[in-house]
Amino acid sequence: MHVWPVDVDAVADVLGEFAPDGVSIEPVIRTLDHDNFVYEYLDAPSLLRSCVAAPFDAMSRRALRRRLTALSLSAPLGRLRYADVRTTDWSDEWKRFFHVLRVGRLVVRPSWEEVEAAPGDLVIDLDPGAAFGTGQHETTRLCLAALDTYLRPGMHILDVGTGSGILSLAAARLGAATIRAIDIDAEAVKVARENVRRNGVENLVVLATGSLGPDWPWPGSAAATADLVVANISSNAAIALLPACAETLRPDGLWIGSGFIESAYGTVVAAVRAAGLRPIATTADGDWRCLIAMKAAH
Amino acid sequence: MAKKVRAVVTLQIPAGKANPAPPVGTALGPHGINIMDFVKGYNERTAGMDGQIIPAQITIFEDRSFTFVLKTPPASDLLRKAAGVPKGSASQLQQVAGKVTAEQVRQIATQKLPDLNTSDVEQAIKSIEGTARSMGIEVV
């Protein structure tokens, strides 16, 4: 049923009595800033759903209705809709959304899908979970493609905002000598660590919670330690971190940045130049952009 | 990372007892997120809170990855505890009415403040009073 936000708690409370497994509440949101994932709740009815044991006969339905009408809600009670829920293995349901993904030589494979690897294929084993970077997003694919194009074997890589670790895994498969991956989200680092282990590249990828600058997680300076920095983060974060990224790069080092849309592109290019980098290529997928820039060789 | 929010879902479920069945499955399944990952994470983080309804707010991103945060118990739960009103049961005809003091409402509002759409305690109090009114709990 649909319920106005102010009444959600009271209605959910009653539904919870009839459905001991709980209630789901789906509010209506509006994205305010696509680039920085800011959204607001709209003052519109939220969808409340709960699951009651069958058979939920007419008497039970009347009882529920009575309890709900006894509440003093701010608006008249909406319609109660009933639907049979098919028994399904919900724990596997989501898997139908994920399939083998190919980007250049890179092949991202979920654990339940078989892949016939062609010669030259670089397979990454990755199950989506609680960290960004499933390969389903344009920016992840843009970064994978850029790594495929620009990463040379033997390079030292820094992955800023690693999420699931997907870009670090790609770098490992593409022949990077070492990869340092950071994320400010400790949960993401946990997920990434598991993915690194599953792909057997613990010897190449070093992970830590942190960022550039004062939150640099390793002893010693980050300066001039990387041949390639990849940062799939929001434009604000990218702009804030660009001077530090540039400092991390060796001469001729490359910066691959994505996570911003067309409207923020100009600002990112300006920040790239201000940080002493020279844009050398831009790729696009829908609204999303990926910028590749090089540090001057002196 | 470049997260674009696809949907936000709140699940009011018993602490430590999440499983892939509804309402978790029906709410999260259509978004294509890894339900077992959520279930494991939720149960781990709510271990030891048995007997309470601990809402989880799940933010689902466009690439079907997600994050979730635990919220404070629903205002209705806190109000009922403050009023000393037992949890209703499906067989009851009416919610049992009760009373809470303005001070108790303020306490609940303060506790819930991080989860509400405002940083103003007075606004939060109004919202809690609204829930109390809906439930038939009187503020005295």
CSV table of N, CA and C in Angstrom, one decimal, chain A residues 119-206:
chain,number,residue,atom,x,y,z
A,119,PRO,N,41.9,-17.1,-26.8
A,119,PRO,CA,43.3,-16.8,-26.5
A,119,PRO,C,43.5,-15.3,-26.4
A,120,GLY,N,44.3,-14.9,-25.4
A,120,GLY,CA,44.5,-13.4,-25.1
A,120,GLY,C,43.5,-12.8,-24.2
A,121,ASP,N,42.4,-13.6,-23.9
A,121,ASP,CA,41.4,-13.1,-22.9
A,121,ASP,C,42.0,-13.0,-21.5
A,122,LEU,N,41.7,-11.9,-20.8
A,122,LEU,CA,42.2,-11.8,-19.4
A,122,LEU,C,41.0,-11.8,-18.5
A,123,VAL,N,40.8,-12.9,-17.8
A,123,VAL,CA,39.6,-13.2,-17.1
A,123,VAL,C,39.7,-12.6,-15.6
A,124,ILE,N,38.7,-11.9,-15.2
A,124,ILE,CA,38.6,-11.4,-13.8
A,124,ILE,C,37.4,-12.1,-13.2
A,125,ASP,N,37.5,-12.8,-12.1
A,125,ASP,CA,36.4,-13.4,-11.4
A,125,ASP,C,35.9,-12.4,-10.4
A,126,LEU,N,34.6,-12.0,-10.6
A,126,LEU,CA,34.1,-10.9,-9.7
A,126,LEU,C,32.6,-11.2,-9.5
A,127,ASP,N,32.2,-11.3,-8.2
A,127,ASP,CA,30.7,-11.3,-7.9
A,127,ASP,C,30.4,-9.9,-7.4
A,128,PRO,N,29.3,-9.4,-7.9
A,128,PRO,CA,28.9,-8.1,-7.4
A,128,PRO,C,28.4,-8.1,-5.9
A,129,GLY,N,28.6,-7.1,-5.2
A,129,GLY,CA,28.2,-7.1,-3.8
A,129,GLY,C,28.2,-5.7,-3.3
A,130,ALA,N,28.6,-5.6,-2.0
A,130,ALA,CA,28.4,-4.3,-1.4
A,130,ALA,C,29.6,-3.3,-1.6
A,131,ALA,N,30.0,-3.2,-2.8
A,131,ALA,CA,31.0,-2.2,-3.1
A,131,ALA,C,30.9,-1.9,-4.6
A,132,PHE,N,31.1,-0.6,-4.9
A,132,PHE,CA,30.9,-0.2,-6.3
A,132,PHE,C,31.9,-0.8,-7.2
A,133,GLY,N,31.5,-1.1,-8.4
A,133,GLY,CA,32.4,-1.6,-9.4
A,133,GLY,C,32.0,-3.0,-9.8
A,134,THR,N,30.9,-3.2,-10.5
A,134,THR,CA,30.5,-4.5,-10.9
A,134,THR,C,30.7,-4.7,-12.4
A,135,GLY,N,31.1,-3.6,-13.0
A,135,GLY,CA,31.2,-3.6,-14.5
A,135,GLY,C,29.9,-3.2,-15.2
A,136,GLN,N,28.9,-3.0,-14.3
A,136,GLN,CA,27.6,-2.7,-14.9
A,136,GLN,C,27.5,-1.2,-15.2
A,137,HIS,N,28.4,-0.4,-14.6
A,137,HIS,CA,28.2,1.0,-14.8
A,137,HIS,C,29.2,1.5,-15.9
A,138,GLU,N,28.7,2.5,-16.6
A,138,GLU,CA,29.4,3.1,-17.8
A,138,GLU,C,30.9,3.4,-17.4
A,139,THR,N,31.0,4.1,-16.2
A,139,THR,CA,32.3,4.6,-15.8
A,139,THR,C,33.3,3.5,-15.6
A,140,THR,N,32.8,2.4,-15.0
A,140,THR,CA,33.7,1.2,-14.7
A,140,THR,C,34.2,0.7,-16.1
A,141,ARG,N,33.2,0.6,-17.0
A,141,ARG,CA,33.6,0.0,-18.3
A,141,ARG,C,34.6,1.0,-19.1
A,142,LEU,N,34.4,2.3,-18.9
A,142,LEU,CA,35.3,3.3,-19.6
A,142,LEU,C,36.7,3.1,-19.0
A,143,CYS,N,36.8,2.9,-17.7
A,143,CYS,CA,38.1,2.8,-17.0
A,143,CYS,C,38.7,1.5,-17.4
A,144,LEU,N,37.9,0.4,-17.5
A,144,LEU,CA,38.5,-0.9,-17.9
A,144,LEU,C,39.1,-0.7,-19.3
A,145,ALA,N,38.3,-0.1,-20.2
A,145,ALA,CA,38.8,0.1,-21.6
A,145,ALA,C,40.1,0.9,-21.6
A,146,ALA,N,40.1,2.0,-20.8
A,146,ALA,CA,41.3,2.9,-20.8
A,146,ALA,C,42.5,2.1,-20.3
A,147,LEU,N,42.3,1.3,-19.3
A,147,LEU,CA,43.4,0.5,-18.7
A,147,LEU,C,43.9,-0.4,-19.8
A,148,ASP,N,43.0,-1.1,-20.5
A,148,ASP,CA,43.3,-2.0,-21.6
A,148,ASP,C,44.2,-1.3,-22.7
A,149,THR,N,43.9,0.0,-22.9
A,149,THR,CA,44.6,0.7,-24.0
A,149,THR,C,45.9,1.3,-23.5
A,150,TYR,N,46.0,1.8,-22.2
A,150,TYR,CA,47.1,2.6,-21.8
A,150,TYR,C,48.1,1.9,-20.9
A,151,LEU,N,47.6,0.8,-20.2
A,151,LEU,CA,48.5,0.2,-19.2
A,151,LEU,C,49.6,-0.7,-20.0
A,152,ARG,N,50.8,-0.4,-19.6
A,152,ARG,CA,51.9,-1.2,-20.2
A,152,ARG,C,52.4,-2.2,-19.1
A,153,PRO,N,52.8,-3.4,-19.5
A,153,PRO,CA,53.3,-4.3,-18.5
A,153,PRO,C,54.5,-3.7,-17.7
A,154,GLY,N,54.5,-4.0,-16.4
A,154,GLY,CA,55.6,-3.5,-15.6
A,154,GLY,C,55.3,-2.2,-14.9
A,155,MET,N,54.2,-1.6,-15.2
A,155,MET,CA,53.9,-0.3,-14.6
A,155,MET,C,53.5,-0.4,-13.1
A,156,HIS,N,53.7,0.7,-12.4
A,156,HIS,CA,53.3,0.7,-11.0
A,156,HIS,C,52.0,1.6,-11.0
A,157,ILE,N,51.0,1.0,-10.4
A,157,ILE,CA,49.6,1.6,-10.5
A,157,ILE,C,49.1,2.0,-9.1
A,158,LEU,N,48.4,3.1,-9.1
A,158,LEU,CA,47.6,3.5,-7.9
A,158,LEU,C,46.1,3.6,-8.3
A,159,ASP,N,45.3,2.9,-7.5
A,159,ASP,CA,43.9,2.9,-7.8
A,159,ASP,C,43.2,3.7,-6.7
A,160,VAL,N,42.6,4.8,-7.0
A,160,VAL,CA,42.1,5.7,-6.0
A,160,VAL,C,40.5,5.5,-6.0
A,161,GLY,N,40.0,5.0,-4.9
A,161,GLY,CA,38.6,4.7,-4.8
A,161,GLY,C,38.3,3.4,-5.4
A,162,THR,N,38.9,2.4,-4.9
A,162,THR,CA,38.9,1.1,-5.6
A,162,THR,C,37.6,0.4,-5.6
A,163,GLY,N,36.7,0.6,-4.6
A,163,GLY,CA,35.4,0.0,-4.5
A,163,GLY,C,35.6,-1.5,-4.4
A,164,SER,N,35.0,-2.2,-5.4
A,164,SER,CA,35.1,-3.7,-5.4
A,164,SER,C,36.5,-4.2,-5.8
A,165,GLY,N,37.4,-3.3,-6.2
A,165,GLY,CA,38.7,-3.7,-6.6
A,165,GLY,C,38.8,-4.0,-8.1
A,166,ILE,N,37.8,-3.9,-8.8
A,166,ILE,CA,37.7,-4.3,-10.2
A,166,ILE,C,38.8,-3.8,-11.1
A,167,LEU,N,39.1,-2.5,-10.9
A,167,LEU,CA,40.1,-1.9,-11.8
A,167,LEU,C,41.5,-2.3,-11.4
A,168,SER,N,41.8,-2.6,-10.1
A,168,SER,CA,43.0,-3.2,-9.7
A,168,SER,C,43.2,-4.6,-10.2
A,169,LEU,N,42.1,-5.3,-10.2
A,169,LEU,CA,42.2,-6.7,-10.8
A,169,LEU,C,42.5,-6.6,-12.3
A,170,ALA,N,41.9,-5.7,-13.0
A,170,ALA,CA,42.2,-5.5,-14.4
A,170,ALA,C,43.6,-5.2,-14.6
A,171,ALA,N,44.2,-4.3,-13.7
A,171,ALA,CA,45.6,-3.9,-13.9
A,171,ALA,C,46.5,-5.0,-13.7
A,172,ALA,N,46.1,-5.9,-12.7
A,172,ALA,CA,46.9,-7.1,-12.4
A,172,ALA,C,47.0,-8.0,-13.6
A,173,ARG,N,45.8,-8.2,-14.2
A,173,ARG,CA,45.7,-9.1,-15.4
A,173,ARG,C,46.5,-8.5,-16.6
A,174,LEU,N,46.5,-7.2,-16.7
A,174,LEU,CA,47.1,-6.5,-17.8
A,174,LEU,C,48.7,-6.4,-17.6
A,175,GLY,N,49.2,-6.9,-16.5
A,175,GLY,CA,50.6,-7.0,-16.4
A,175,GLY,C,51.3,-6.0,-15.6
A,176,ALA,N,50.5,-5.2,-14.8
A,176,ALA,CA,51.1,-4.2,-13.9
A,176,ALA,C,52.1,-4.9,-12.9
A,177,ALA,N,53.2,-4.2,-12.5
A,177,ALA,CA,54.2,-4.7,-11.6
A,177,ALA,C,53.7,-4.7,-10.2
A,178,THR,N,53.1,-3.6,-9.8
A,178,THR,CA,52.5,-3.5,-8.5
A,178,THR,C,51.3,-2.6,-8.6
A,179,ILE,N,50.3,-2.8,-7.7
A,179,ILE,CA,49.1,-2.0,-7.6
A,179,ILE,C,48.9,-1.7,-6.2
A,180,ARG,N,48.7,-0.4,-5.9
A,180,ARG,CA,48.3,0.1,-4.6
A,180,ARG,C,46.8,0.6,-4.8
A,181,ALA,N,46.0,0.1,-3.9
A,181,ALA,CA,44.5,0.5,-4.1
A,181,ALA,C,44.1,1.0,-2.7
A,182,ILE,N,43.4,2.2,-2.8
A,182,ILE,CA,42.9,2.8,-1.6
A,182,ILE,C,41.4,3.1,-1.8
A,183,ASP,N,40.7,3.2,-0.6
A,183,ASP,CA,39.3,3.6,-0.6
A,183,ASP,C,39.1,4.2,0.8
A,184,ILE,N,38.3,5.2,0.8
A,184,ILE,CA,38.0,5.8,2.2
A,184,ILE,C,37.0,4.9,2.9
A,185,ASP,N,36.3,4.0,2.2
A,185,ASP,CA,35.3,3.2,2.7
A,185,ASP,C,35.9,1.8,3.1
A,186,ALA,N,36.0,1.6,4.5
A,186,ALA,CA,36.6,0.4,5.0
A,186,ALA,C,35.9,-0.9,4.5
A,187,GLU,N,34.6,-0.8,4.3
A,187,GLU,CA,33.8,-1.9,3.9
A,187,GLU,C,34.2,-2.3,2.4
A,188,ALA,N,34.4,-1.3,1.6
A,188,ALA,CA,34.8,-1.5,0.2
A,188,ALA,C,36.1,-2.2,0.2
A,189,VAL,N,37.0,-1.8,1.1
A,189,VAL,CA,38.4,-2.4,1.1
A,189,VAL,C,38.3,-3.9,1.5
A,190,LYS,N,37.3,-4.2,2.4
A,190,LYS,CA,37.1,-5.6,2.8
A,190,LYS,C,36.7,-6.4,1.6
A,191,VAL,N,35.7,-5.9,0.8
A,191,VAL,CA,35.2,-6.6,-0.4
A,191,VAL,C,36.3,-6.7,-1.4
A,192,ALA,N,37.1,-5.6,-1.6
A,192,ALA,CA,38.1,-5.7,-2.6
A,192,ALA,C,39.2,-6.7,-2.2
A,193,ARG,N,39.5,-6.8,-0.9
A,193,ARG,CA,40.5,-7.7,-0.5
A,193,ARG,C,40.1,-9.2,-0.8
A,194,GLU,N,38.8,-9.4,-0.6
A,194,GLU,CA,38.2,-10.8,-0.9
A,194,GLU,C,38.3,-11.0,-2.4
A,195,ASN,N,38.0,-10.0,-3.2
A,195,ASN,CA,38.1,-10.2,-4.7
A,195,ASN,C,39.6,-10.4,-5.1
A,196,VAL,N,40.5,-9.7,-4.5
A,196,VAL,CA,41.9,-9.9,-4.8
A,196,VAL,C,42.3,-11.3,-4.5
A,197,ARG,N,41.9,-11.8,-3.4
A,197,ARG,CA,42.2,-13.2,-3.0
A,197,ARG,C,41.6,-14.2,-4.0
A,198,ARG,N,40.4,-14.0,-4.3
A,198,ARG,CA,39.7,-14.9,-5.3
A,198,ARG,C,40.4,-15.0,-6.6
A,199,ASN,N,41.0,-13.9,-7.0
A,199,ASN,CA,41.7,-13.9,-8.3
A,199,ASN,C,43.2,-14.2,-8.1
A,200,GLY,N,43.6,-14.5,-6.9
A,200,GLY,CA,45.0,-15.0,-6.7
A,200,GLY,C,46.0,-13.9,-7.0
A,201,VAL,N,45.8,-12.7,-6.8
A,201,VAL,CA,46.7,-11.6,-7.1
A,201,VAL,C,47.2,-10.9,-5.9
A,202,GLU,N,47.1,-11.5,-4.7
A,202,GLU,CA,47.5,-10.9,-3.5
A,202,GLU,C,49.0,-10.4,-3.5
A,203,ASN,N,49.8,-11.0,-4.4
A,203,ASN,CA,51.2,-10.6,-4.4
A,203,ASN,C,51.4,-9.3,-5.2
A,204,LEU,N,50.3,-9.0,-6.0
A,204,LEU,CA,50.4,-7.7,-6.8
A,204,LEU,C,49.7,-6.6,-6.3
A,205,VAL,N,48.6,-6.8,-5.6
A,205,VAL,CA,47.7,-5.8,-5.2
A,205,VAL,C,47.8,-5.6,-3.7
A,206,VAL,N,48.1,-4.4,-3.3
A,206,VAL,CA,48.1,-4.0,-1.9
A,206,VAL,C,47.0,-3.0,-1.6
